[in-house]
Short mmCIF file of C-alpha atoms in Angstrom, two decimals:
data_model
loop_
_atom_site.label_atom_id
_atom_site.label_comp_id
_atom_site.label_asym_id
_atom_site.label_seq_id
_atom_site.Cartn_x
_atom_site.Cartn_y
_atom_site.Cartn_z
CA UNK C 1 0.00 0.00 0.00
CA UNK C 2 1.36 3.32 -0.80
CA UNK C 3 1.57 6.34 1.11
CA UNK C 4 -1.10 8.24 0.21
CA UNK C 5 -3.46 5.18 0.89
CA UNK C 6 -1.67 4.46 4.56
CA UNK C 7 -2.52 8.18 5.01
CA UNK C 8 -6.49 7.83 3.69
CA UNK C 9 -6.43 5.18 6.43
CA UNK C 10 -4.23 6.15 9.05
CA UNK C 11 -4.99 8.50 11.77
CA UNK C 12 -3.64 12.56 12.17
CA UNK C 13 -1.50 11.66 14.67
CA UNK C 14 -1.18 7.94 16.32
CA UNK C 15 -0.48 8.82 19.64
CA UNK C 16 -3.39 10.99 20.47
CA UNK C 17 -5.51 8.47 18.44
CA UNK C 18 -3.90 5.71 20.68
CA UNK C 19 -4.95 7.86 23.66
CA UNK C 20 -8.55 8.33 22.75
CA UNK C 21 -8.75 4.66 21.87
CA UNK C 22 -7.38 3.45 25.28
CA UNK C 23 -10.31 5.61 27.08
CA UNK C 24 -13.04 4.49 25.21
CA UNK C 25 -12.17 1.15 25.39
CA UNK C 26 -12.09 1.60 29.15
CA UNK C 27 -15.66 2.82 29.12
CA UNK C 28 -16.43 0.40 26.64
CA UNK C 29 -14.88 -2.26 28.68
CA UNK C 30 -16.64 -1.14 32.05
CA UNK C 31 -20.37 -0.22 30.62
CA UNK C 32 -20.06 -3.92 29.18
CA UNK C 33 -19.86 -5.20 32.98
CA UNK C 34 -22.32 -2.91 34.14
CA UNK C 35 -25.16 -3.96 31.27
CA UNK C 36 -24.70 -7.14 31.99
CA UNK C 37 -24.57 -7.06 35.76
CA UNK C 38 -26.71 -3.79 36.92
CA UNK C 39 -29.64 -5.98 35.59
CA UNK C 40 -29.24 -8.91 37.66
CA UNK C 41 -28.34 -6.65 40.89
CA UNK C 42 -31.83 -4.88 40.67
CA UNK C 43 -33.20 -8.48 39.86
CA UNK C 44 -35.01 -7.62 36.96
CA UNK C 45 -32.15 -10.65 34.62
CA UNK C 46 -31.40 -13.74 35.17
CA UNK C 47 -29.49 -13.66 31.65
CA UNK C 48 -27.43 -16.85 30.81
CA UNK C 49 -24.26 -18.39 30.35
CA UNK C 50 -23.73 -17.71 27.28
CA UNK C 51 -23.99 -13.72 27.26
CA UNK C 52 -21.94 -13.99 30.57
CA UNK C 53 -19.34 -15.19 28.77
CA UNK C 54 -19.54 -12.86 25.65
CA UNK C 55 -19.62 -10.26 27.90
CA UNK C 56 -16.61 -11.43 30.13
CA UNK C 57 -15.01 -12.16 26.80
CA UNK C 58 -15.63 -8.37 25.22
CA UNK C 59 -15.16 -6.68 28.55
CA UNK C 60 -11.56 -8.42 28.63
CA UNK C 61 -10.57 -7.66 24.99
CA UNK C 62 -11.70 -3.86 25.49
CA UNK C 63 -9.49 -3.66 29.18
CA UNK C 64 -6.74 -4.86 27.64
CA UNK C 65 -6.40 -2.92 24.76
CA UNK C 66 -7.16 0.25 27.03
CA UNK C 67 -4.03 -0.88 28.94
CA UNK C 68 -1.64 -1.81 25.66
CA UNK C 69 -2.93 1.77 24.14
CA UNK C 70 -2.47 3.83 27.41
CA UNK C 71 1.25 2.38 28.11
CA UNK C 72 2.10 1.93 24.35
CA UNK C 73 -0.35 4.55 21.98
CA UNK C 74 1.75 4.28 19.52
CA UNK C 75 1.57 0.52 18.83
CA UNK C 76 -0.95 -0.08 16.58
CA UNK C 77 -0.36 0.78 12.50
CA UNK C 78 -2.41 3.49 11.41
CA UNK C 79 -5.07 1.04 9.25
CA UNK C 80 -5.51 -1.03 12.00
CA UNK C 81 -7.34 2.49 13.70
CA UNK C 82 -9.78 2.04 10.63
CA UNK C 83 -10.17 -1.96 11.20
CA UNK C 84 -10.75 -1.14 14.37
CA UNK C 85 -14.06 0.89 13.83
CA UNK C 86 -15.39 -1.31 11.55
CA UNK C 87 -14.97 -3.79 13.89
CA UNK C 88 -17.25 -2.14 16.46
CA UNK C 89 -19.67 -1.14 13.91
CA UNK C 90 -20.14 -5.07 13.11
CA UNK C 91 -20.05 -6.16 16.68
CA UNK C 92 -22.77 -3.75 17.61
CA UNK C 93 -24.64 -4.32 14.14
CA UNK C 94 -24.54 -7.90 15.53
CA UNK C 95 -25.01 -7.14 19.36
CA UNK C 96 -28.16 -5.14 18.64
CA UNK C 97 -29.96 -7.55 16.36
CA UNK C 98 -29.07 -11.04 18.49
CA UNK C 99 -30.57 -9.05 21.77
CA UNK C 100 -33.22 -7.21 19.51
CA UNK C 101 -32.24 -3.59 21.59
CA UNK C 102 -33.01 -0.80 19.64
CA UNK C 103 -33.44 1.26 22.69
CA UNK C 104 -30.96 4.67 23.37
CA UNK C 105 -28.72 2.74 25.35
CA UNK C 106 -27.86 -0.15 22.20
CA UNK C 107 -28.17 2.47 19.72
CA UNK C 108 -25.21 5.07 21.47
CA UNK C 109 -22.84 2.34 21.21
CA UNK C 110 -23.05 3.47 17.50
CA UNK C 111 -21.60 6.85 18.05
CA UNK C 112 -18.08 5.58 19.57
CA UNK C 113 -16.73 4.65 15.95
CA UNK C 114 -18.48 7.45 14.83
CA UNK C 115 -16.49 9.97 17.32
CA UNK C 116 -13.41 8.27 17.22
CA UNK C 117 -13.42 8.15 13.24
CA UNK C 118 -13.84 11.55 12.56
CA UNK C 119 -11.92 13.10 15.31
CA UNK C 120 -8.99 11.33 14.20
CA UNK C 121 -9.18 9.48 10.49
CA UNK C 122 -9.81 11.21 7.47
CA UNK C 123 -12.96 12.67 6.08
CA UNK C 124 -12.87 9.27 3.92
CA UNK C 125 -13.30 7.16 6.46
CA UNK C 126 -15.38 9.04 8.79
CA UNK C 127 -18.10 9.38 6.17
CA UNK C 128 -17.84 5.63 5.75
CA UNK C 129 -18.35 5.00 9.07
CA UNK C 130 -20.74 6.91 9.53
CA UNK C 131 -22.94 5.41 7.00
CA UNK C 132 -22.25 1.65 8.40
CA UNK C 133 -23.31 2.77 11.59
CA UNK C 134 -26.73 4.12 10.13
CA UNK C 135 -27.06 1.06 8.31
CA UNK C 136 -25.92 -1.07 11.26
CA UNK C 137 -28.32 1.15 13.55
CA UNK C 138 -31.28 1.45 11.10
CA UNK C 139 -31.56 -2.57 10.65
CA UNK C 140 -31.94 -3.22 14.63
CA UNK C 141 -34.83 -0.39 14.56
CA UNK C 142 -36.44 -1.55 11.09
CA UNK C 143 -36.43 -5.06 12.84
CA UNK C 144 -37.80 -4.38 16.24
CA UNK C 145 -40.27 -0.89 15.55
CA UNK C 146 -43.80 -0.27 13.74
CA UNK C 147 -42.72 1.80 10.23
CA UNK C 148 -43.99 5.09 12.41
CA UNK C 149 -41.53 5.08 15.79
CA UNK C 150 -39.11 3.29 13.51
CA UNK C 151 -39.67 6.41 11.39
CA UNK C 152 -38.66 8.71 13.90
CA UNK C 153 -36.24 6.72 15.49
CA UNK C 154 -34.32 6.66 12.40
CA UNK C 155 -34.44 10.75 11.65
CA UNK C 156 -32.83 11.26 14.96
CA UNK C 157 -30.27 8.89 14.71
CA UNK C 158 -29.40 10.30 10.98
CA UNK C 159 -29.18 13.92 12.58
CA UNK C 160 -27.08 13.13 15.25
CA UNK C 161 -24.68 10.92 13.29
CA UNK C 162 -24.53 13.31 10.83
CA UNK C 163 -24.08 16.51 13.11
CA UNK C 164 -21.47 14.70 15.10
CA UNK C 165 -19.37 14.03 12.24
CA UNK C 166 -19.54 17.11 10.27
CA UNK C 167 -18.97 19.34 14.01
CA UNK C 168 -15.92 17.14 14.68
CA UNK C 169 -14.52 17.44 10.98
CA UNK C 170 -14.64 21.00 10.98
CA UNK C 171 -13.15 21.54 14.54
CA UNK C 172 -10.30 19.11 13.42
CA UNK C 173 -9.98 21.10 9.78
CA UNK C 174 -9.48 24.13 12.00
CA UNK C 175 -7.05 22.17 14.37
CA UNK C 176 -4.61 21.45 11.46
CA UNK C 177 -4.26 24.58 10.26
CA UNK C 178 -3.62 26.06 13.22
CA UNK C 179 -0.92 23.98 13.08
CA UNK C 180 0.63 24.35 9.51
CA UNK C 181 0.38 28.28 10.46
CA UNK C 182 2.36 27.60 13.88
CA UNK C 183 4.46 24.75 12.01
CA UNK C 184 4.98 27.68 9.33
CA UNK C 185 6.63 30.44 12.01
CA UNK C 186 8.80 27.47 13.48
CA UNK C 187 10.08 26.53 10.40
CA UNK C 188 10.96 30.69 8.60
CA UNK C 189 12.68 33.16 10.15
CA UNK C 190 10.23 35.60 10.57
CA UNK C 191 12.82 38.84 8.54
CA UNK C 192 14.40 36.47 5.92
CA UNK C 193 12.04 33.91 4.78
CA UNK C 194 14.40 31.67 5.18
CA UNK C 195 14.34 27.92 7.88
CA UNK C 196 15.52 28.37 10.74
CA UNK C 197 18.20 26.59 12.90
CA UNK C 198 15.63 23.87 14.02
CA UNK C 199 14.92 22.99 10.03
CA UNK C 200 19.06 22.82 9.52
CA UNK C 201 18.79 20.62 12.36
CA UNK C 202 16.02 17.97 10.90
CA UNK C 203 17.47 18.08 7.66
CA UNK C 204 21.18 17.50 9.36
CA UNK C 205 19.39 14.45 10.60
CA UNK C 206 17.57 13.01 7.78
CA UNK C 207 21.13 13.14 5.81
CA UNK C 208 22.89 11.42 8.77
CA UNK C 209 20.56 8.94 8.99
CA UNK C 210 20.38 8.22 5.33
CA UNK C 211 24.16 7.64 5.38
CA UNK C 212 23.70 5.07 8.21
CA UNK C 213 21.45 3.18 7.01
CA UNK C 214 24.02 2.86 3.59
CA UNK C 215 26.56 2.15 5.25
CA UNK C 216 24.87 -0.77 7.54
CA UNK C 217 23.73 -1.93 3.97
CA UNK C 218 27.09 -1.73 2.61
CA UNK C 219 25.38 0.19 -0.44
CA UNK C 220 26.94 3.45 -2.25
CA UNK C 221 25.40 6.25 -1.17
CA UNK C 222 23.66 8.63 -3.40
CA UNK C 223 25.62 11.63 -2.22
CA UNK C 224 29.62 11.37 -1.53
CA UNK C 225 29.20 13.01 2.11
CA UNK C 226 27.65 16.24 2.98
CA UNK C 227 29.28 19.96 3.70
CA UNK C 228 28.06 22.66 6.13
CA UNK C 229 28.70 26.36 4.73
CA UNK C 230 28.92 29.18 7.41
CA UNK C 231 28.01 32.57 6.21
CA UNK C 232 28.70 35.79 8.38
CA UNK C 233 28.02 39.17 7.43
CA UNK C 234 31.46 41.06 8.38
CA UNK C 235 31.10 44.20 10.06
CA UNK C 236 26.99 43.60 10.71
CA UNK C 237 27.38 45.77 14.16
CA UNK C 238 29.26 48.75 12.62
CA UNK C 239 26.78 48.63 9.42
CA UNK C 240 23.91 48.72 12.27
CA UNK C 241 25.98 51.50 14.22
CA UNK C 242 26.20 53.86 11.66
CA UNK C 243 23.53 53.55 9.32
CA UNK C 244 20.75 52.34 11.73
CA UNK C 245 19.24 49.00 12.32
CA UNK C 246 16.56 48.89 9.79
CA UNK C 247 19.37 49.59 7.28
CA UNK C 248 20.87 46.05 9.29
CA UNK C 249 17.77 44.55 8.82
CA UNK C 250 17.91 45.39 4.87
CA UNK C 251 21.38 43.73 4.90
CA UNK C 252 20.26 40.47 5.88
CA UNK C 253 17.03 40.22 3.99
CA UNK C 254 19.91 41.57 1.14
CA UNK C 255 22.58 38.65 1.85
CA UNK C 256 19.62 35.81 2.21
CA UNK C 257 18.46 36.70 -1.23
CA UNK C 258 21.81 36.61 -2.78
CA UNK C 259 22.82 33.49 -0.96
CA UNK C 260 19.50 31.97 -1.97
CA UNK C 261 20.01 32.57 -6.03
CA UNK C 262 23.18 30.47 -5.44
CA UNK C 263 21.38 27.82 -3.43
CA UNK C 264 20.37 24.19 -5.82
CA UNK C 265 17.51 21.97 -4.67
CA UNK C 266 18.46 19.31 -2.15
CA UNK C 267 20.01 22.35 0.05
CA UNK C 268 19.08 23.90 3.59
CA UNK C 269 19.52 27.23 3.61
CA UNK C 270 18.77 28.64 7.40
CA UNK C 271 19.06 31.91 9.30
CA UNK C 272 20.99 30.35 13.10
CA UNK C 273 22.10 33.60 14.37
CA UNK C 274 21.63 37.50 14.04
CA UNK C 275 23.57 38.02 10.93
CA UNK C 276 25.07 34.40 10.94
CA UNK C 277 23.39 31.77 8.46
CA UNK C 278 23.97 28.37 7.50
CA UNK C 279 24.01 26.15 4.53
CA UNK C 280 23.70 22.66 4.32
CA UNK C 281 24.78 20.84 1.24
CA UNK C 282 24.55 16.88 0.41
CA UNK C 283 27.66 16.11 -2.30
CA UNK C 284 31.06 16.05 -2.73
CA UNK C 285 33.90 18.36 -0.89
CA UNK C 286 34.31 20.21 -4.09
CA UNK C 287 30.76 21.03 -4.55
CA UNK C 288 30.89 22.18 -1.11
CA UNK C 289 33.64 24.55 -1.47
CA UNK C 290 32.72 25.75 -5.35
CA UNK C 291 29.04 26.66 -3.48
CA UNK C 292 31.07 28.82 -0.51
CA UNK C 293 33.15 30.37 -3.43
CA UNK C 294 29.73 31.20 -5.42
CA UNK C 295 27.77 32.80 -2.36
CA UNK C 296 31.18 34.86 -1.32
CA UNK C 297 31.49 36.55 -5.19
CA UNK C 298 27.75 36.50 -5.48
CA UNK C 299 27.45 39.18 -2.21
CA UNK C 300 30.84 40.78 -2.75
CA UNK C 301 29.81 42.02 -6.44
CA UNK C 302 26.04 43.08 -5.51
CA UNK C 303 26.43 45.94 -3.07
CA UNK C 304 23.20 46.92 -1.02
CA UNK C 305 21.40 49.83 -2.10
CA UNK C 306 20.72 51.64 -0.06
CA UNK C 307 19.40 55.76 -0.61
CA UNK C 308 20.71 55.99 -4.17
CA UNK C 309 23.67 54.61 -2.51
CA UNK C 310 25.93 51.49 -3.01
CA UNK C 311 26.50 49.89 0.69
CA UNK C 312 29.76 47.21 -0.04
CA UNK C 313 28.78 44.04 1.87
CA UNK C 314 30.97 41.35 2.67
CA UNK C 315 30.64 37.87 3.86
CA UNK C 316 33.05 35.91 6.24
CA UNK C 317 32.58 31.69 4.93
CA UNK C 318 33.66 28.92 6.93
CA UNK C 319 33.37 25.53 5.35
CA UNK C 320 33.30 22.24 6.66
CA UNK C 321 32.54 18.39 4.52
CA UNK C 322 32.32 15.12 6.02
CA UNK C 323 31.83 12.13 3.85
CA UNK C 324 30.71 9.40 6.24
CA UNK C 325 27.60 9.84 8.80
CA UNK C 326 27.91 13.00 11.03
CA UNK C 327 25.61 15.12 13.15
CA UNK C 328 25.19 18.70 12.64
CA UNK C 329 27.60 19.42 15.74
CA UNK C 330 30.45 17.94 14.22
CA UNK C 331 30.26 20.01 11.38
CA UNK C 332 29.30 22.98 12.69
CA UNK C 333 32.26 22.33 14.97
CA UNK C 334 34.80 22.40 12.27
CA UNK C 335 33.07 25.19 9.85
CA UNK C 336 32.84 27.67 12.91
CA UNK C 337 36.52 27.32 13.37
CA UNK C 338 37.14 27.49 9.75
CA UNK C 339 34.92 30.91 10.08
CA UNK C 340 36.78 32.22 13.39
CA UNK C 341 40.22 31.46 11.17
CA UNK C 342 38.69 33.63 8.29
CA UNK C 343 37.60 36.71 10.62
CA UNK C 344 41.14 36.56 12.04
CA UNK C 345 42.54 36.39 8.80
CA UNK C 346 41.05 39.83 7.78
CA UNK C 347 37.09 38.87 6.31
CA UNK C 348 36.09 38.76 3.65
CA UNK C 349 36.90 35.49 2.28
CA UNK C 350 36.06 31.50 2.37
CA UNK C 351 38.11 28.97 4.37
CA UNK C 352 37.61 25.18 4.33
CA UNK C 353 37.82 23.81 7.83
CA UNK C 354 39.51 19.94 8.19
CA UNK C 355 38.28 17.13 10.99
CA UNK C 356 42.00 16.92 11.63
CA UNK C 357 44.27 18.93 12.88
CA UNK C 358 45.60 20.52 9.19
CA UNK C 359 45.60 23.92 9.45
CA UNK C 360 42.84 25.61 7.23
CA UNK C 361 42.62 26.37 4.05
CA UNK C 362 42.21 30.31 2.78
CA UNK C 363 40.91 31.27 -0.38
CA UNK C 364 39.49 34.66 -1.89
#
């Protein structure tokens, strides 16, 4: 099955739908017991063996997947969510027309795949559910009701099916964009436009991990290692000093466009400090270094404008390559001292930093 279909039939988020599902079967679990025994308590049943058992049986199943949800919500796969409501639609379907209870009490077991399905599958599936469990609940009441009651019956349960779903679709459509927009500011620096550190990080990751698992495989990687590019803009706190900070600001946003008409697809470009960013790069060393060389001519030859006025900017570039699986530390590690090495050698240029103890290498 491919993604888009595990995604139909998967839920939002598996450990909040593991959550939910551990509650409800606890209340399904424990208003089992109590149908079946409140009944004989007030002596009005004397039921029989055989829906003691079912009911011992069904109040153990729903217990213990309450407990394996609550300790582990993220065990079950994402369809199994889905097979899991249509499950309880056919066991109640079932339920209802062996015991011929079409009263409120059989017919709100209905509405717990119903809830569950559309606060946490997709509009797909919550519409289907919500149709078996009209059909499921509208055969118990067709069997058991004169055509007028049944009538009735059979209106209110369509309503409130249909309410139910549609209110918890569109509080849950609301839901995830509220959380694209807030995923949105985490992800762009708010002056730039470009990701921000905790991107570079994720992206960092997703390389490393990529070269792991090659490397366990014994395959060839797809990319000969991966580089880290730091970019500082030399002089940022005299350039803010004397010409003002929204001229600073217009620096940045400045640098971050140039650096981003140099930038090819596969690359992380980030804003990590105030006039500090960082660029992540999966290839070869000398990709690596012919990028740093491109973003360091690309700013030094397209001075800031700035009140009819050409404002030089320069760049500071540290560089730093690793062909085997690293973490972003590593190589931030080395670049930053490749970057510290070309501040001290007067700005204004690129230097590639080395894992071992070579010195640095100047260029520009």
């Amino acid at each position: 099955m491919d993604v888009r279909t595990h995604e139909m039939f998967g839920p939002r988020d598996g450990t909040a739908a593991g959550r939910t599902a551990s509650v409800m079967c606890l209340v399904g679990g424990v208003a089992t017991v109590a149908l079946e025994t409140l009944p004989r308590v007030l002596g009005s049943s004397e039921g029989s063996a055989a829906s003691v058992t079912w009911t011992a049986v069904g109040a153990l199943i729903m217990l213990g997947l309450a407990v394996l949800l609550h300790c582990r919500p993220g065990v079950m796969p994402g369809r199994g969510y889905t097979a899991l409501c249509l499950v309880a639609v056919v066991v109640n379907t079932t339920t209802s027309n062996l015991t011929d209870n079409s009263t409120f009490g059989g017919l709100a077991w209905f509405m717990f795949p119903v809830i569950f399905s559309a606060a946490h599958l997709g509009r797909f599936v919550a519409w289907v559910i919500a149709v078996l469990s009209l059909a499921g609940s509208f055969s118990i009441i067709f069997s058991t009701q004169p055509p007028e009651p049944a009538a009735a019956d059979i209106a209110s349960m369509t309503a409130v099916v249909v309410m139910t779903t549609t209110a918890l679709l569109a509080a849950v459509r609301h839901q995830d964009q509220l959380v694209r927009q807030l995923h949105e500011v985490a992800s762009s620096d708010a002056l730039t436009g470009l990701a921000t550190r905790r991107v570079l990080e994720q992206s960092a990751e997703l390389l490393r991990s990529e070269a792991s698992t090659a490397a366990k495989r014994q395959a060839t990687p797809q990319t000969d290692g991966v580089g880290l590019i730091l970019i500082d803009v030399d002089r940022f706190k005299q350039l803010n000093d004397t010409l003002g900070h929204p001229v600073g600001d217009a620096a940045l946003v400045h640098v971050a466009q140039l650096v981003r008409s140099v930038v090819a697809s596969g690359d992380t470009l980030a804003r990590i400090g105030g006039d500090e960013f960082a660029l992540l790069i999966p290839g070869d060393r000398a990709g690596t270094v012919a990028r740093a060389d491109a973003v360091h001519a690309v700013v030094r030859e397209n001075p800031l404008v700035h009140s009819a006025l050409d404002v030089p900017v320069t760049v500071s570039i540290g560089v730093a390559h690793t062909v085997g699986p690293s973490d972003l530390d590593h190589l931030y590690t080395v670049a930053d001292a490749a970057l510290y090495q070309a501040k001290l050698a007067g700005r204004d240029r690129v230097v590639v930093g080395h894992s071992d103890p070579s010195p640095p290498q100047a260029s520009g």
